[in-house]
Coordinates of C-alpha atoms in Angstrom, one line a residue:
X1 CA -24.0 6.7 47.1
X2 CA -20.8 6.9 49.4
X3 CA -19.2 10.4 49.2
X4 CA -16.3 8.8 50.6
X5 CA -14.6 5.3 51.1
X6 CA -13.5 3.7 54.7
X7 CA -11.2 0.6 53.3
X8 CA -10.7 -2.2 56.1
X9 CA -7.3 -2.2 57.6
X10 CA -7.1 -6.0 55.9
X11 CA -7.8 -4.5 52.7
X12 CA -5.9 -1.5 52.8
X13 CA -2.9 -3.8 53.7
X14 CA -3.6 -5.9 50.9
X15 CA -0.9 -6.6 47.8
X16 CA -0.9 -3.6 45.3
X17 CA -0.4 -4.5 42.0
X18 CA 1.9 -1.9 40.0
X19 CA -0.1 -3.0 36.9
X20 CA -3.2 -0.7 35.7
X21 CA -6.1 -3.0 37.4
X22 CA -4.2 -2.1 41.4
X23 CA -8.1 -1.7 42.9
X24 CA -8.8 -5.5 42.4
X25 CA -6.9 -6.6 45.0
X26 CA -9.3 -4.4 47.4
X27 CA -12.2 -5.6 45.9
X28 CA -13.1 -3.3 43.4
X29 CA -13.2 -3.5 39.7
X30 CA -11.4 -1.2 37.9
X31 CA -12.5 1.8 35.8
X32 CA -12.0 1.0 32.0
X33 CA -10.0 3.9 31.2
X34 CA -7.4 6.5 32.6
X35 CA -9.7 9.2 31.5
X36 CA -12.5 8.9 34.1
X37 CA -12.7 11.8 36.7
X38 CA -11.1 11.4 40.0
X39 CA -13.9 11.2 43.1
X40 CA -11.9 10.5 45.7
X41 CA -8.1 9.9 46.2
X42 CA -6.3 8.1 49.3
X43 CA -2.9 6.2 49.5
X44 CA -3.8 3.4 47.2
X45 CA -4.7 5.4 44.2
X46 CA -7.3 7.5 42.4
X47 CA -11.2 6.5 42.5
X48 CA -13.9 7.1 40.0
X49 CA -18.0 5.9 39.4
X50 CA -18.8 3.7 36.7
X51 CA -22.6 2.4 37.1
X52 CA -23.0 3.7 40.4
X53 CA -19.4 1.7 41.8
X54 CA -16.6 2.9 42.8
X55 CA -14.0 1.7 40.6
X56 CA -9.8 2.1 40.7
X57 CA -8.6 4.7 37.8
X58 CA -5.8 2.8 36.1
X59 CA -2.8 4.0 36.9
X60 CA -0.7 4.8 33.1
X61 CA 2.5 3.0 32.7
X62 CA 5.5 4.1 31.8
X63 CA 6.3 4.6 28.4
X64 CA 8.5 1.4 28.3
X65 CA 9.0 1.9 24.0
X66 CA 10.9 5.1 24.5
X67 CA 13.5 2.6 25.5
X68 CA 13.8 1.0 22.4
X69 CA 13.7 4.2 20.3
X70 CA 9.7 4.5 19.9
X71 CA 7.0 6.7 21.6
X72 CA 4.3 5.3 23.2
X73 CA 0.6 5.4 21.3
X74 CA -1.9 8.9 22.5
X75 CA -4.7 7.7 20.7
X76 CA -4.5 4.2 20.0
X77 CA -5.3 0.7 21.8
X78 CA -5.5 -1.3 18.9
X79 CA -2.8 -4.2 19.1
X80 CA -1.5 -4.6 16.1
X81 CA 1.4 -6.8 17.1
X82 CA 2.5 -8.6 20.0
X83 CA 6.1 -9.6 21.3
X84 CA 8.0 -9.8 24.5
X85 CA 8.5 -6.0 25.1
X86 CA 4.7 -5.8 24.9
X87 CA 1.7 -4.5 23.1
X88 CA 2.4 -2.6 19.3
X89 CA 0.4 0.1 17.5
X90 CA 0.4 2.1 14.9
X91 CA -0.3 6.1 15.0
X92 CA 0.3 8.3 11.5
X93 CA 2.2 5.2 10.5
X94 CA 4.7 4.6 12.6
X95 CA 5.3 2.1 15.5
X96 CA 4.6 2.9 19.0
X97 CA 3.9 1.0 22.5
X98 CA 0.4 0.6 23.7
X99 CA 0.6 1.2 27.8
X100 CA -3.0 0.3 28.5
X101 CA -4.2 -3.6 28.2
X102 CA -5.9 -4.3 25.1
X103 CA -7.0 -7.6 23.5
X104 CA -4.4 -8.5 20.2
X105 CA -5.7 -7.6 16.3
X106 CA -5.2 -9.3 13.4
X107 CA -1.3 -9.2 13.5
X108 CA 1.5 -10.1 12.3
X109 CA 3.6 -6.7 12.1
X110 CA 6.4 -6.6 14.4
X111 CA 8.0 -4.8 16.7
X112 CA 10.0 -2.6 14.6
X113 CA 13.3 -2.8 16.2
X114 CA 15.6 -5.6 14.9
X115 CA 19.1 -6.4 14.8
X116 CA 20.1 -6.6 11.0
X117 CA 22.3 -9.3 10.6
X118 CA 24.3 -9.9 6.9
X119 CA 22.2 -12.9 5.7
X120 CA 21.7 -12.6 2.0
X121 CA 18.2 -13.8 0.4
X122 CA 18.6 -14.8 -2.9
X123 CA 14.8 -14.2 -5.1
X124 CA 14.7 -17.8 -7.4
X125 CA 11.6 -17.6 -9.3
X126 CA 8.2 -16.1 -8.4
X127 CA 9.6 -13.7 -5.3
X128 CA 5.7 -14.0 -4.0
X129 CA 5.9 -17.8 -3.8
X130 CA 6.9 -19.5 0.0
X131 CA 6.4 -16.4 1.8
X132 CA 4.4 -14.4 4.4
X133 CA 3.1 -10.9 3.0
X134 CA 4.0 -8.2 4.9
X135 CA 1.2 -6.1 6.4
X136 CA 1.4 -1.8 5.7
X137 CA 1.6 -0.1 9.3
X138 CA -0.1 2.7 7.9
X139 CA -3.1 0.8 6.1
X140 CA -3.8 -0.6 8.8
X141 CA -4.0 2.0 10.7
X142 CA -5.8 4.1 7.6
X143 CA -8.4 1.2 7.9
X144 CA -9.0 1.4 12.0
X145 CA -10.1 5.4 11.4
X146 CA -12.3 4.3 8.9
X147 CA -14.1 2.2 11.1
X148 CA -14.8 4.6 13.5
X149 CA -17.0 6.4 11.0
X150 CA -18.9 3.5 10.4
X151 CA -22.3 2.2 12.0
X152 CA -23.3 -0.9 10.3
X153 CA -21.5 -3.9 12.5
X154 CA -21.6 -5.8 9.2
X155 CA -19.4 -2.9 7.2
X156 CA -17.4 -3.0 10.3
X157 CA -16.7 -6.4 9.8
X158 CA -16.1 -6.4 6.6
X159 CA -13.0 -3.4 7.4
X160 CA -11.5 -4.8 9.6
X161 CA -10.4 -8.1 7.6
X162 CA -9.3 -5.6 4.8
X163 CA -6.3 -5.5 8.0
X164 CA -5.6 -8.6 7.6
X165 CA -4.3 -8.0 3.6
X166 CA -1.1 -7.0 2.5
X167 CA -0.6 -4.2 0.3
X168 CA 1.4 -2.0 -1.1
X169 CA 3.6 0.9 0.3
X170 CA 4.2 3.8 -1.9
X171 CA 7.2 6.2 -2.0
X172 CA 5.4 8.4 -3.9
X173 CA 7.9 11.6 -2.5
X174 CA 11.5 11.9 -1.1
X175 CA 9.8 12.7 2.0
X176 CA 7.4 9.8 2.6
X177 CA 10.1 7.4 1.5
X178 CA 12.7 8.5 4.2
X179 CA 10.1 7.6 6.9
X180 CA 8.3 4.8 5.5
X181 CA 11.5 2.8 3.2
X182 CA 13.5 1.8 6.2
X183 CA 10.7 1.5 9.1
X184 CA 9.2 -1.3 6.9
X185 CA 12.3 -3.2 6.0
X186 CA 12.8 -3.4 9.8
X187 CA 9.7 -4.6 10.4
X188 CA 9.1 -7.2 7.5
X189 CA 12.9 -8.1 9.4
X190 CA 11.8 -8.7 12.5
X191 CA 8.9 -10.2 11.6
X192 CA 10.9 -12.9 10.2
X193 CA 13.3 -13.2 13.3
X194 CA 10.0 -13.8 14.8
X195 CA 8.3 -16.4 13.1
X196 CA 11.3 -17.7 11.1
X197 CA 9.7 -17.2 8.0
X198 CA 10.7 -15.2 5.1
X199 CA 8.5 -11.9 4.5
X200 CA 8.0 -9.7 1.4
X201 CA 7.5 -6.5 1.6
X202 CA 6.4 -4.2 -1.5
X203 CA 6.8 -1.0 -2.5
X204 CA 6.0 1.3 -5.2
X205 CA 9.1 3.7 -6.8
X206 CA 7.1 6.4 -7.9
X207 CA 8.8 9.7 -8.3
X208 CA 10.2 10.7 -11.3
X209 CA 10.8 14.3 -12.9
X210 CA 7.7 14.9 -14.6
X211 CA 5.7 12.2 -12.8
X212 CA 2.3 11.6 -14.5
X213 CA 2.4 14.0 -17.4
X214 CA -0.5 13.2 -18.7
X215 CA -2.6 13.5 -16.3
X216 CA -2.8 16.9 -13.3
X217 CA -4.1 14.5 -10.2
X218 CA -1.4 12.9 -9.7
X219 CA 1.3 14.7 -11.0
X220 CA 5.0 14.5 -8.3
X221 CA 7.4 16.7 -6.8
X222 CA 10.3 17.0 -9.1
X223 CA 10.1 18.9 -12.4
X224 CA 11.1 17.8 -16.2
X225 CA 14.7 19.4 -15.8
X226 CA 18.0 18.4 -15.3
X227 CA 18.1 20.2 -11.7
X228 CA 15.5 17.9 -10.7
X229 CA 16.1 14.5 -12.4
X230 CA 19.5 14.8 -10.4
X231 CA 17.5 15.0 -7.1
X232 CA 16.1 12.3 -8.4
X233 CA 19.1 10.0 -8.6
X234 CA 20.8 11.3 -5.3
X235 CA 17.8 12.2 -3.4
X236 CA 15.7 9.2 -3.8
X237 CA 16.9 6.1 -6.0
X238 CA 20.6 6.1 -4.4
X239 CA 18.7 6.7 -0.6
X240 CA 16.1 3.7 -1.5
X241 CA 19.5 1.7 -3.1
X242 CA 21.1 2.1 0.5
X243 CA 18.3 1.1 2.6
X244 CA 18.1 -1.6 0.1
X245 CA 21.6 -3.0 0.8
X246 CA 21.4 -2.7 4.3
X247 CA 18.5 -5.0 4.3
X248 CA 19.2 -8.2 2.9
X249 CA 18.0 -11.1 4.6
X250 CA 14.3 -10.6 3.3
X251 CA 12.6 -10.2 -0.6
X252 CA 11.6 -7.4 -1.6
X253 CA 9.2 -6.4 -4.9
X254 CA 9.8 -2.5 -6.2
X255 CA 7.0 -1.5 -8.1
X256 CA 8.4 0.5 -10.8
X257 CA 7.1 4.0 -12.0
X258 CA 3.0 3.4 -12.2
X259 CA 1.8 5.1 -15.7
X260 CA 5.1 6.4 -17.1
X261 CA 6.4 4.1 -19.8
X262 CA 3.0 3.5 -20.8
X263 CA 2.6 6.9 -21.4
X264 CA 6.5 7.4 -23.9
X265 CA 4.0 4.6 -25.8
X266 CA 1.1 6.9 -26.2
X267 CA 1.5 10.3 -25.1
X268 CA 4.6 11.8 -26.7
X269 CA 2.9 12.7 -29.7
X270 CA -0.4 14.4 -28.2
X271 CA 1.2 15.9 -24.6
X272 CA 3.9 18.3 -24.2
X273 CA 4.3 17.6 -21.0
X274 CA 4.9 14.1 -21.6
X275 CA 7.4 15.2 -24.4
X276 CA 9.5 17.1 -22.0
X277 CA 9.4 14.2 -20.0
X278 CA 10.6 11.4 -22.2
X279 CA 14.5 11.8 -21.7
X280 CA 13.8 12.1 -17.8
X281 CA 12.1 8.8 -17.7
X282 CA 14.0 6.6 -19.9
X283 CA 17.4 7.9 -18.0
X284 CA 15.8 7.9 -14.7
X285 CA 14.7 4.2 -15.7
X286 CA 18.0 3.2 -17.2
X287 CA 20.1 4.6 -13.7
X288 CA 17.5 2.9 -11.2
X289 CA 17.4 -0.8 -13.4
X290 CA 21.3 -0.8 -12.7
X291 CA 21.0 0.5 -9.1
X292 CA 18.3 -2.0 -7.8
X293 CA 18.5 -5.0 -11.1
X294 CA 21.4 -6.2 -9.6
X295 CA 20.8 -7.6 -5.8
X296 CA 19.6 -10.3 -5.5
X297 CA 16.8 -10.0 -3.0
X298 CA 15.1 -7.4 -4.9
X299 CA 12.9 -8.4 -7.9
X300 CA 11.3 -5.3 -9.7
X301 CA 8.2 -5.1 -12.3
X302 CA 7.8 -2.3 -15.0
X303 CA 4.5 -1.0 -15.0
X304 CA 2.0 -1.7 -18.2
X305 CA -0.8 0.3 -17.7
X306 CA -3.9 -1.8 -18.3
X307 CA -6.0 -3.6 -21.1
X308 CA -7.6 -0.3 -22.3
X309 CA -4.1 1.6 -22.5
X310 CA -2.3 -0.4 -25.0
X311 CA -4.4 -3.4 -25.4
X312 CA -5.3 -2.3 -29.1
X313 CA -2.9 -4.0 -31.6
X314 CA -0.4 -1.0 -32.5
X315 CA 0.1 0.1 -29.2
X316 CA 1.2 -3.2 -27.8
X317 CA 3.8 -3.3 -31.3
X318 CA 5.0 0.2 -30.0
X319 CA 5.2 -1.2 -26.2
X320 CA 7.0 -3.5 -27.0
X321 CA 9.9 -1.9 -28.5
X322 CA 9.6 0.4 -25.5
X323 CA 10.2 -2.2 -22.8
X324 CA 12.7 -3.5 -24.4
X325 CA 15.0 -0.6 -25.0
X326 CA 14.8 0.5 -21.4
X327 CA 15.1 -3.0 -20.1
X328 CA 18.5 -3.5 -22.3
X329 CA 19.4 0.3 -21.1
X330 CA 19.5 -1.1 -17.4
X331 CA 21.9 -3.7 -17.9
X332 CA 23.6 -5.4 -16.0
X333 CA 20.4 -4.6 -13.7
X334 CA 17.5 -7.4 -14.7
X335 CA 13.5 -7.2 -14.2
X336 CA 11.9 -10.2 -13.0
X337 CA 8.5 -8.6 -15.3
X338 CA 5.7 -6.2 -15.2
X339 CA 2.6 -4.8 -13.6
X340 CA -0.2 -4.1 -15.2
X341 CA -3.5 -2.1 -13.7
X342 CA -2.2 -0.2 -11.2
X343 CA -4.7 2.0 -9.7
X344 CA -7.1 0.8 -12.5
X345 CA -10.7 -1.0 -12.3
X346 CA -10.5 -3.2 -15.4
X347 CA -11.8 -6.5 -14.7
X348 CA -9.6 -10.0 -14.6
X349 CA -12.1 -11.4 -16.4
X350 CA -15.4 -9.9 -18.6
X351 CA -16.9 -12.6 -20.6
X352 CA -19.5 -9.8 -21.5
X353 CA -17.0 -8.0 -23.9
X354 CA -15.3 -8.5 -27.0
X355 CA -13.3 -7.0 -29.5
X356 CA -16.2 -5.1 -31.2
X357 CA -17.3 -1.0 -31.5
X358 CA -18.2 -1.5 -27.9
X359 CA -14.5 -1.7 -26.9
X360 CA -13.0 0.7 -29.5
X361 CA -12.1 -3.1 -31.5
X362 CA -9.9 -3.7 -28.8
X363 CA -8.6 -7.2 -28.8
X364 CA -7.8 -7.5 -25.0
X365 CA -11.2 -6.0 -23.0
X366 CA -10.0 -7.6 -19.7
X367 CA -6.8 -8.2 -18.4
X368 CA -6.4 -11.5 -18.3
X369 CA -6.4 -11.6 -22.1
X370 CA -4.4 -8.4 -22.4
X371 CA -1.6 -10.5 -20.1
X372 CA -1.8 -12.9 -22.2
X373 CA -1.3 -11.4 -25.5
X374 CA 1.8 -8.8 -23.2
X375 CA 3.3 -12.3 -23.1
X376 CA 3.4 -13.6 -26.3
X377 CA 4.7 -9.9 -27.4
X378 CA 7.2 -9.5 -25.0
X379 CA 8.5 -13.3 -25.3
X380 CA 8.7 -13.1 -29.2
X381 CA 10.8 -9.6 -29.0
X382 CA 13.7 -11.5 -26.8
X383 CA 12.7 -10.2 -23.7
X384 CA 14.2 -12.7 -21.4
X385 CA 11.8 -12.2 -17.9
X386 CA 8.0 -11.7 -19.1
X387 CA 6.4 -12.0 -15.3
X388 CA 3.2 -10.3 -14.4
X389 CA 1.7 -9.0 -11.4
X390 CA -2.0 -7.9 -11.4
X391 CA -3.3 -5.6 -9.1
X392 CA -6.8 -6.6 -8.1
X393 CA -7.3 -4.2 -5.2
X394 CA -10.6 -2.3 -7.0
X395 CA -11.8 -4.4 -9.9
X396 CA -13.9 -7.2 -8.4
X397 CA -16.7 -5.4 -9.5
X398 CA -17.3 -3.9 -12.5
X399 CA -17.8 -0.7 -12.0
X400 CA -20.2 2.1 -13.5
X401 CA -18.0 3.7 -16.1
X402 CA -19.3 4.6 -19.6
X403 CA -15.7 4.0 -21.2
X404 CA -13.3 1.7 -19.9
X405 CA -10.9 4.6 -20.2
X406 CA -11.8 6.4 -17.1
X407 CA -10.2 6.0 -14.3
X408 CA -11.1 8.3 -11.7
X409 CA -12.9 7.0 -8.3
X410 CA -15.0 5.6 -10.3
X411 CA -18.9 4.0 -8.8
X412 CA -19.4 0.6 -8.2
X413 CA -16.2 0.0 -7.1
X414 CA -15.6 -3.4 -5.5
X415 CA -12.7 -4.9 -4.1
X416 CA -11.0 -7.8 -6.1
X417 CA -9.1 -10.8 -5.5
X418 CA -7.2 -11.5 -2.6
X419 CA -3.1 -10.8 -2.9
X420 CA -2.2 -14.1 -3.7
X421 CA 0.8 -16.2 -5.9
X422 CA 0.1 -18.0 -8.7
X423 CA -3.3 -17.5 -8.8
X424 CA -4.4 -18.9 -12.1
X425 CA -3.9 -22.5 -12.9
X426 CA -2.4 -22.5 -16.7
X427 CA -0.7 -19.0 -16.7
X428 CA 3.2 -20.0 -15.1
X429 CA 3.7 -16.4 -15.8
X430 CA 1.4 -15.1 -13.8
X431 CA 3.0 -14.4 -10.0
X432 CA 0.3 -13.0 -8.2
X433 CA -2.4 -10.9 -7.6
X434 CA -2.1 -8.1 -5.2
X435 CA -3.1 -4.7 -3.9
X436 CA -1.3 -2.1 -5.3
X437 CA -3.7 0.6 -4.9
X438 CA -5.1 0.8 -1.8
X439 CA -8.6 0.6 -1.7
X440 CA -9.7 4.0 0.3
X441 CA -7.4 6.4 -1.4
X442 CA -8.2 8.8 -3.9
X443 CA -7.5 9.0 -7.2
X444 CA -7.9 12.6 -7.5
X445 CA -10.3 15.9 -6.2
X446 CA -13.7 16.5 -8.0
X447 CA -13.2 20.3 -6.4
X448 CA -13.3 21.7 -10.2
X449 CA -11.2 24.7 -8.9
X450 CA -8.5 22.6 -7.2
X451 CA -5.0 23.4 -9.0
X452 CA -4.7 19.3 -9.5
X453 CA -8.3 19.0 -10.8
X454 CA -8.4 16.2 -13.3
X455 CA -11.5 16.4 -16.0
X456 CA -11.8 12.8 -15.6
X457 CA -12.3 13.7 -11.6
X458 CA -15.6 15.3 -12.8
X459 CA -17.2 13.0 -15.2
X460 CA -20.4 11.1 -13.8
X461 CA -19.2 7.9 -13.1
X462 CA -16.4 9.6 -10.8
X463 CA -18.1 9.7 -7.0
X464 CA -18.0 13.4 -5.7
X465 CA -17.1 14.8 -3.4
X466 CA -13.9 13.9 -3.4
X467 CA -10.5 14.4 -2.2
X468 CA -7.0 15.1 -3.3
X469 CA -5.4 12.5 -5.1
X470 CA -4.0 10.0 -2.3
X471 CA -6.0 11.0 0.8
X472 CA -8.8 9.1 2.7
X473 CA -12.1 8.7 0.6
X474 CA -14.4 7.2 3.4
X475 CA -17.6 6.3 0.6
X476 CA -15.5 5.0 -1.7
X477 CA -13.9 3.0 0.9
X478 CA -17.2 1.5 2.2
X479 CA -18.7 1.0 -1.8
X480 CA -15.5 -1.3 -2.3
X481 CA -15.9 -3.4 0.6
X482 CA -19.8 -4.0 -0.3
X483 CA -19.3 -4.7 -3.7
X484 CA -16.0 -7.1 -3.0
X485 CA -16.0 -10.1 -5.1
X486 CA -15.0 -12.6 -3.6
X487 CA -17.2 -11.1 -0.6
X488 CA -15.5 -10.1 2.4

């Protein structure tokens, strides 16, 4: 082995390339990362060993996304997008440049940095219909550090086209939607001024005063008082509003406030908490319907729980008059319909159940049928828009839960179908399927001394250990992508 390298005065006057790969032209390979430990160093660059070669240590370019307002990526190569300032990835989900060559993922998210112009999309009909799905930055990037802990090439596989899927983006505190509201509008943007097609983004409004009362996992930032709900307004719904307005030329679906009606149907009587919460929610609900009901590019669903909520007879009757008093509060603002299990594991479809003692004689034990009952309730009590979005990101399996009430990571777990519009020939009012709840993230802590330990966290179908509500759950990750149905 040399200790040191005599270059031939033809090669030593040989084009340099400025590029990372400069040793090629003196005929040597390159080393495959910046990393590897200087050997020897002459005018022409840095040398290192690879396999008993000398090889040319790239040289790191310069950080050419700091001119268009974004760092470069530290510990990232994975391409995520492609365009004609260079190579995009994503690091604690936000855009940066990749200055090392890397071969392109599964795209399409965009270079973040586009001119808005004052284009005005109008949403006519089903706002998931005609359009390209925008893909979450910071899934995607959730779902790359999951496959670093995996071994099986087939699990692998099966991660990395969960990339490929859109879902959605929560705004779950003031803080999270400040960086992550107006990032993603610029990047569903200029992924349209990319491939001239139109691009829907989602996201999920999800922080009222009092959020979650009846449940201690999930429960939000701002407090049932009057100190608080005005936060709300100010802090949050008016910021989203302008973001909103200054974004026009693409759709956009808001998600609205996961669990809370559903609970003012169920939970006034039996929680406190949800007691003191009831004149936050319907005015936060009322002030946000006329805030975001009335431009057109937005279309907004009410969340319904699920088929084991309020699929029983009487609590659909009591639903009902619910929905429609805060829909009519939010006028002029208009919903284009509702979302129904969010976060939940209740199949589409489970031929093996009916309304019986097994179900608690509920007459909807899947969601398909509890839709369709939602719609025939909602239609007869003059609600004008009864449109449904199903979120099938965890029930393609059924899972292993003794009562269909729990909902806490619960076993078997197994991803469901695709995000897709108009899934189901025969049900008009059905818009789409899609992933609402990202597969991956916890539902809540099993740690039994946690201050947001939930009882349901602990019960046997809920797979220990877990995590806080919201944060990476690696097995539970990996159980849904073996049990998908349709497979991955």
């Amino acid at each position: 082995m040399k200790t040191t390298i005599a270059l031939t005065a033809a090669a030593a006057l040989a084009a340099k390339v400025s590029a990372a790969c400069w040793s090629q032209s003196l005929g040597y390979s390159c080393c495959t990362n910046a990393s590897t430990p200087v050997v020897y160093s002459d005018n022409d660059g840095d040398w290192g060993v690879e396999n008993g070669n000398w090889c040319g240590i790239p040289v790191p370019e310069t950080c050419w996304a700091e001119k268009l307002g974004y760092s470069c990526c530290t510990s990232t190569s994975q391409v995520v997008y492609t365009d004609g300032d260079g190579n995009w990835g994503v690091e604690n989900g936000n855009w940066c440049g990749i200055t090392t060559g890397s071969t392109p993922g599964p795209s399409p998210s965009p270079n973040p940095d586009p001119t808005p112009d004052n284009t005005q999309y109008k949403i006519s009909g089903n706002p998931f219909s005609g359009v390209e799905f925008y893909l979450n930055p910071y899934y995607v990037e959730e779902v790359e550090n999951a496959i670093k802990q995996m071994t099986s090439s087939s699990l692998k596989a099966k991660a990395e086209k969960m990339k490929t899927y859109s879902n959605a983006i929560w705004l779950d505190n003031i803080k999270n939607m400040q960086s992550w509201l107006e990032p993603n509008l610029k990047g569903a943007l200029s992924q349209h001024q990319s491939t001239g097609k139109d691009v829907l983004t989602v996201f999920v409004v999800y922080d009222l005063p009092g959020r979650d009362c009846h449940a201690l996992a999930s429960n939000g930032e701002l407090l049932a008082n009057d100190s608080d709900a005005q936060r709300y307004k100010t802090e949050y719904i008016d910021v989203i509003e302008s973001h909103l307005k200054k974004y026009t030329a693409q759709p956009v679906v808001l998600i609205i406030e996961p669990d809370s009606l559903a609970n003012m149907v169920t939970n006034i009587e039996n929680t406190p908490a949800c007691a003191e919460s009831e004149t936050y929610y319907y005015d936060g609900h009322a002030y946000l319907l006329k805030k975001f009901g009335v431009l057109d590019h937005v279309a907004m669903y009410l969340d319904i729980g699920h088929a084991f909520w309020l699929g029983w007879d009487d609590n659909r009757e009591k639903a009902t008059k619910v929905y429609k008093k805060v829909i009519d509060s939010g006028s002029p603002g208009k919903v284009r319909g509702f979302v129904d299990n969010v976060a939940n594991y209740t199949p589409w479809e489970d031929p093996t159940l009916s309304r019986g003692p097994d179900t608690e004689w509920n007459p909807c034990p899947d969601e398909k049928r509890y839709l369709e009952a939602m719609y025939k309730d909602f239609t007869s009590a003059g609600i004008k828009s009864v449109y449904f979005v199903s979120d099938s990101s965890r029930n393609g399996h059924k899972t292993d839960r003794k009562h269909p009430g729990e909902w806490c990571n619960q076993t078997g777990v197994g991803i469901g179908a695709r995000p897709q519009a108009s899934p189901i020939s025969g049900m008009s009012y059905l818009d789409a399927f899609y992933w609402i709840k990202p597969l991956g993230e916890s539902d809540g802590t099993s740690d039994e001394s946690a201050a947001r330990f939930d009882g349901y966290c602990g019960h046997d179908t809920a797979m220990k250990p877990a995590p806080e509500a919201g944060q990476w759950f690696q097995k539970h990750f990996e159980q849904g992508l073996e049990n998908a149905n349709p497979p991955l």
